[in-house]
């Protein structure tokens, strides 16, 4: 089965090297990210495996313009009639059928290998499609009881993450980070320093679980893992001022 439950109400759909997600909402389903071109059938098959119907897909939330995330949004839109939501910086590219700004590999041997093996051959275009809704940092989408939008540029200028406060809190980090060989930076950034600032911002949020565009979800204590990596000097949440002895 391609669809697995991360927490009740949120499913991960494995599309090989990249993941999409399906969030159950009272008004239907939200599909978060759409894989490479040609993935719509697999995503809708996963929806059926969940016991739901493709016609129930109401929202297509695309975390950024890259072809492994926005590759099947046009096809899914045709098949379901759902509306598309993105950050304006990347919505402009997808409307024009573009999928890429210049990227630089993150330092490290594995990142260099990933770039050489996979990313160099990745399409620079996606099928152009209309994006009906533009959202930005701090917006709360009326989906699944309220889905919080977090703008996390760096990997991609229009990169979005989503925080779902239900079920102890779930962060859909998309490509702000990756969890293929452990929790780490993405292998590529448009602007690494900005990406690291975005990760410090995510690490200040509260969430129990996190899931990623690439790699496995973290189901427990995910925010603590983010803080250890990207806010190492911050006080652990839940601990008050350190008690000091008088004198
Ligand atoms: Zn990406
Ligand atoms: Zn990706």
Tab-separated table of C-alpha atoms and ligand atoms in Angstrom:
chain	number	residue	atom	x	y	z
A	1	UNK	CA	0.000	0.000	0.000
A	2	UNK	CA	1.430	3.357	-1.016
A	3	UNK	CA	-0.512	5.281	1.651
A	4	UNK	CA	0.530	4.991	5.300
A	5	UNK	CA	-0.888	6.832	8.326
A	6	UNK	CA	1.442	9.343	10.006
A	7	UNK	CA	-1.165	10.365	12.588
A	8	UNK	CA	-4.932	9.831	12.366
A	9	UNK	CA	-6.166	12.134	9.597
A	10	UNK	CA	-2.812	12.539	7.831
A	11	UNK	CA	-1.488	10.011	5.315
A	12	UNK	CA	1.862	9.833	3.562
A	13	UNK	CA	1.895	8.618	-0.040
A	14	UNK	CA	5.292	7.264	-1.072
A	15	UNK	CA	6.072	8.075	-4.704
A	16	UNK	CA	9.537	6.510	-4.731
A	17	UNK	CA	12.116	9.126	-3.790
A	18	UNK	CA	9.535	11.814	-2.979
A	19	UNK	CA	6.444	11.880	-0.752
A	20	UNK	CA	3.002	13.405	-1.101
A	21	UNK	CA	0.499	13.712	1.752
A	22	UNK	CA	-3.271	13.508	2.109
A	23	UNK	CA	-4.988	15.403	4.925
A	24	UNK	CA	-8.593	14.556	5.770
A	25	UNK	CA	-10.789	17.615	6.243
A	26	UNK	CA	-14.510	17.903	6.979
A	27	UNK	CA	-15.014	19.373	3.480
A	28	UNK	CA	-13.069	16.626	1.714
A	29	UNK	CA	-9.373	15.918	1.230
A	30	UNK	CA	-6.298	18.082	0.816
A	31	UNK	CA	-3.425	16.635	-1.222
A	32	UNK	CA	-0.098	18.180	-0.207
A	33	UNK	CA	2.466	17.973	-3.039
A	34	UNK	CA	1.981	16.001	-6.233
A	35	UNK	CA	5.225	14.174	-7.135
A	36	UNK	CA	6.906	14.215	-10.539
A	37	UNK	CA	4.894	14.351	-13.781
A	38	UNK	CA	2.786	11.214	-14.154
A	39	UNK	CA	2.133	10.693	-10.408
A	40	UNK	CA	-1.564	11.651	-10.349
A	41	UNK	CA	-2.746	8.055	-10.898
A	42	UNK	CA	-0.622	6.780	-7.991
A	43	UNK	CA	-1.890	9.510	-5.661
A	44	UNK	CA	-5.529	8.878	-6.562
A	45	UNK	CA	-4.989	5.119	-6.183
A	46	UNK	CA	-3.700	5.840	-2.666
A	47	UNK	CA	-6.848	7.911	-1.999
A	48	UNK	CA	-8.921	4.848	-2.982
A	49	UNK	CA	-6.792	2.644	-0.688
A	50	UNK	CA	-7.747	5.064	2.100
A	51	UNK	CA	-11.390	4.217	1.343
A	52	UNK	CA	-12.032	7.655	-0.177
A	53	UNK	CA	-12.930	8.848	-3.665
A	54	UNK	CA	-10.799	11.033	-5.993
A	55	UNK	CA	-13.769	13.418	-6.305
A	56	UNK	CA	-13.367	14.168	-2.582
A	57	UNK	CA	-10.021	15.923	-3.232
A	58	UNK	CA	-10.847	19.638	-2.763
A	59	UNK	CA	-7.437	21.234	-2.190
A	60	UNK	CA	-4.031	20.850	-3.837
A	61	UNK	CA	-1.402	22.437	-1.594
A	62	UNK	CA	1.959	22.648	-3.362
A	63	UNK	CA	4.892	23.328	-1.037
A	64	UNK	CA	7.165	24.715	-3.790
A	65	UNK	CA	7.673	24.802	-7.558
A	66	UNK	CA	10.245	21.985	-8.026
A	67	UNK	CA	9.253	19.298	-10.536
A	68	UNK	CA	9.172	16.530	-7.895
A	69	UNK	CA	6.486	18.462	-5.958
A	70	UNK	CA	4.553	20.439	-8.596
A	71	UNK	CA	5.029	17.850	-11.389
A	72	UNK	CA	1.491	16.450	-11.333
A	73	UNK	CA	-0.508	19.397	-10.054
A	74	UNK	CA	-2.008	20.222	-13.488
A	75	UNK	CA	-3.047	16.603	-14.031
A	76	UNK	CA	-4.525	16.253	-10.530
A	77	UNK	CA	-6.434	19.481	-11.015
A	78	UNK	CA	-7.936	18.146	-14.251
A	79	UNK	CA	-8.874	14.824	-12.633
A	80	UNK	CA	-10.353	16.201	-9.400
A	81	UNK	CA	-11.382	19.816	-10.063
A	82	UNK	CA	-9.563	20.842	-6.861
A	83	UNK	CA	-8.100	24.344	-6.464
A	84	UNK	CA	-4.371	24.967	-6.084
A	85	UNK	CA	-2.688	26.851	-3.220
A	86	UNK	CA	0.948	28.073	-3.226
A	87	UNK	CA	3.203	30.875	-2.036
A	88	UNK	CA	3.140	33.778	-4.560
A	89	UNK	CA	6.883	33.522	-5.338
A	90	UNK	CA	6.504	29.973	-6.632
A	91	UNK	CA	2.911	30.291	-7.901
A	92	UNK	CA	4.268	32.716	-10.525
A	93	UNK	CA	6.688	30.048	-11.781
A	94	UNK	CA	4.128	27.213	-11.905
A	95	UNK	CA	1.675	29.414	-13.822
A	96	UNK	CA	4.468	29.891	-16.380
A	97	UNK	CA	5.417	26.196	-16.408
A	98	UNK	CA	8.764	26.800	-14.700
A	99	UNK	CA	10.088	24.575	-11.919
A	100	UNK	CA	13.456	25.901	-10.891
A	101	UNK	CA	15.652	28.782	-9.821
A	102	UNK	CA	19.428	28.278	-9.636
A	103	UNK	CA	20.400	25.905	-6.802
A	104	UNK	CA	23.717	25.182	-5.093
A	105	UNK	CA	24.630	21.862	-3.470
A	106	UNK	CA	24.808	21.891	0.323
A	107	UNK	CA	28.381	21.132	1.493
A	108	UNK	CA	29.118	17.430	2.040
A	109	UNK	CA	29.872	14.329	-0.020
A	110	UNK	CA	26.368	12.814	0.119
A	111	UNK	CA	24.834	16.078	-1.071
A	112	UNK	CA	27.302	16.238	-3.972
A	113	UNK	CA	26.382	12.658	-4.930
A	114	UNK	CA	22.625	13.291	-4.683
A	115	UNK	CA	23.009	16.332	-6.903
A	116	UNK	CA	25.041	14.449	-9.487
A	117	UNK	CA	22.842	11.341	-9.569
A	118	UNK	CA	19.354	12.811	-9.306
A	119	UNK	CA	19.025	16.517	-9.446
A	120	UNK	CA	21.165	17.184	-12.521
A	121	UNK	CA	18.660	15.229	-14.632
A	122	UNK	CA	15.514	16.668	-12.985
A	123	UNK	CA	13.115	18.498	-15.320
A	124	UNK	CA	13.326	22.297	-15.200
A	125	UNK	CA	9.706	22.642	-16.310
A	126	UNK	CA	6.283	21.478	-15.123
A	127	UNK	CA	2.955	21.555	-16.923
A	128	UNK	CA	1.700	25.116	-16.410
A	129	UNK	CA	-1.488	25.472	-14.405
A	130	UNK	CA	-3.552	28.131	-12.705
A	131	UNK	CA	-2.908	28.630	-8.983
A	132	UNK	CA	-6.105	29.999	-7.447
A	133	UNK	CA	-4.942	30.784	-3.927
A	134	UNK	CA	-1.761	32.505	-2.794
A	135	UNK	CA	-0.859	32.184	0.871
A	136	UNK	CA	1.929	33.520	3.039
A	137	UNK	CA	3.501	33.184	6.463
A	138	UNK	CA	0.973	33.278	9.312
A	139	UNK	CA	-2.077	32.441	7.221
A	140	UNK	CA	-4.376	29.748	8.594
A	141	UNK	CA	-6.125	27.696	5.914
A	142	UNK	CA	-9.678	26.556	6.755
A	143	UNK	CA	-8.672	22.915	6.193
A	144	UNK	CA	-8.797	20.086	8.763
A	145	UNK	CA	-9.651	22.472	11.603
A	146	UNK	CA	-6.993	25.039	10.649
A	147	UNK	CA	-3.718	24.448	8.814
A	148	UNK	CA	-1.001	27.001	9.635
A	149	UNK	CA	1.162	28.301	6.789
A	150	UNK	CA	4.878	28.833	7.496
A	151	UNK	CA	7.042	30.507	4.834
A	152	UNK	CA	10.465	28.839	4.934
A	153	UNK	CA	12.551	30.201	2.033
A	154	UNK	CA	16.091	29.002	1.372
A	155	UNK	CA	15.731	25.718	-0.512
A	156	UNK	CA	13.259	27.582	-2.728
A	157	UNK	CA	12.050	31.198	-2.452
A	158	UNK	CA	8.397	30.155	-2.286
A	159	UNK	CA	8.929	27.171	0.000
A	160	UNK	CA	6.046	26.548	2.385
A	161	UNK	CA	5.790	24.295	5.418
A	162	UNK	CA	2.481	23.531	7.128
A	163	UNK	CA	1.825	23.100	10.839
A	164	UNK	CA	-1.269	21.105	11.761
A	165	UNK	CA	-1.903	21.627	15.477
A	166	UNK	CA	-4.098	18.513	15.831
A	167	UNK	CA	-2.818	15.140	17.123
A	168	UNK	CA	-0.085	16.734	19.252
A	169	UNK	CA	1.082	18.883	16.354
A	170	UNK	CA	2.406	17.754	12.986
A	171	UNK	CA	4.906	19.704	10.886
A	172	UNK	CA	4.885	19.085	7.149
A	173	UNK	CA	8.402	20.393	6.545
A	174	UNK	CA	8.534	19.509	2.827
A	175	UNK	CA	12.042	20.356	1.502
A	176	UNK	CA	13.012	22.821	4.249
A	177	UNK	CA	14.872	19.770	5.620
A	178	UNK	CA	15.206	16.085	4.692
A	179	UNK	CA	15.221	12.834	6.677
A	180	UNK	CA	16.786	10.356	4.250
A	181	UNK	CA	20.072	9.665	6.095
A	182	UNK	CA	18.841	11.137	9.390
A	183	UNK	CA	17.461	14.614	9.969
A	184	UNK	CA	19.555	17.003	7.870
A	185	UNK	CA	19.610	19.974	5.565
A	186	UNK	CA	18.210	19.456	2.071
A	187	UNK	CA	20.915	18.588	-0.473
A	188	UNK	CA	20.315	21.824	-2.376
A	189	UNK	CA	19.479	25.434	-1.522
A	190	UNK	CA	18.987	28.622	-3.475
A	191	UNK	CA	20.284	30.390	-0.347
A	192	UNK	CA	21.692	28.150	2.393
A	193	UNK	CA	21.937	30.906	5.042
A	194	UNK	CA	18.283	31.781	4.515
A	195	UNK	CA	17.403	28.079	4.660
A	196	UNK	CA	19.154	27.793	8.025
A	197	UNK	CA	17.223	30.809	9.346
A	198	UNK	CA	14.014	29.103	8.201
A	199	UNK	CA	14.987	25.926	10.062
A	200	UNK	CA	15.628	27.904	13.257
A	201	UNK	CA	12.122	29.347	12.794
A	202	UNK	CA	10.595	25.869	12.416
A	203	UNK	CA	12.566	24.654	15.444
A	204	UNK	CA	10.820	27.295	17.596
A	205	UNK	CA	7.399	25.748	16.869
A	206	UNK	CA	5.678	23.014	18.851
A	207	UNK	CA	5.030	19.694	17.104
A	208	UNK	CA	5.218	16.022	18.019
A	209	UNK	CA	5.601	14.611	14.491
A	210	UNK	CA	7.289	15.882	11.331
A	211	UNK	CA	7.206	14.663	7.765
A	212	UNK	CA	9.343	15.507	4.769
A	213	UNK	CA	9.371	15.637	0.990
A	214	UNK	CA	12.263	13.197	1.075
A	215	UNK	CA	12.795	10.521	3.718
A	216	UNK	CA	10.867	9.030	6.603
A	217	UNK	CA	8.554	10.818	9.019
A	218	UNK	CA	9.587	11.438	12.640
A	219	UNK	CA	6.609	10.416	14.765
A	220	UNK	CA	7.722	11.393	18.296
A	221	UNK	CA	9.541	14.401	19.818
A	222	UNK	CA	10.215	15.862	16.392
A	223	UNK	CA	10.407	19.489	17.589
A	224	UNK	CA	13.106	18.500	20.106
A	225	UNK	CA	15.116	16.948	17.257
A	226	UNK	CA	14.759	20.174	15.225
A	227	UNK	CA	15.788	22.301	18.225
A	228	UNK	CA	18.860	20.180	18.936
A	229	UNK	CA	20.012	20.663	15.344
A	230	UNK	CA	18.909	24.155	14.466
A	231	UNK	CA	18.400	26.045	17.767
A	232	UNK	CA	21.079	24.380	19.900
A	233	UNK	CA	21.383	27.250	22.360
A	234	UNK	CA	17.684	27.633	23.143
A	235	UNK	CA	16.296	26.443	26.476
A	236	UNK	CA	14.309	23.207	26.282
A	237	UNK	CA	10.609	23.958	26.070
A	238	UNK	CA	8.655	23.208	29.228
A	239	UNK	CA	11.565	24.080	31.513
A	240	UNK	CA	11.310	27.361	33.331
A	241	UNK	CA	14.179	29.557	34.419
A	242	UNK	CA	17.029	27.481	35.761
A	243	UNK	CA	16.932	27.520	39.539
A	244	UNK	CA	19.951	29.211	41.000
A	245	UNK	CA	21.201	29.000	44.528
A	246	UNK	CA	21.126	32.200	46.504
A	247	UNK	CA	24.413	33.921	46.892
B	1	LIG	ZN1	12.683	20.933	-3.755
B	2	LIG	ZN1	11.967	17.698	-3.428
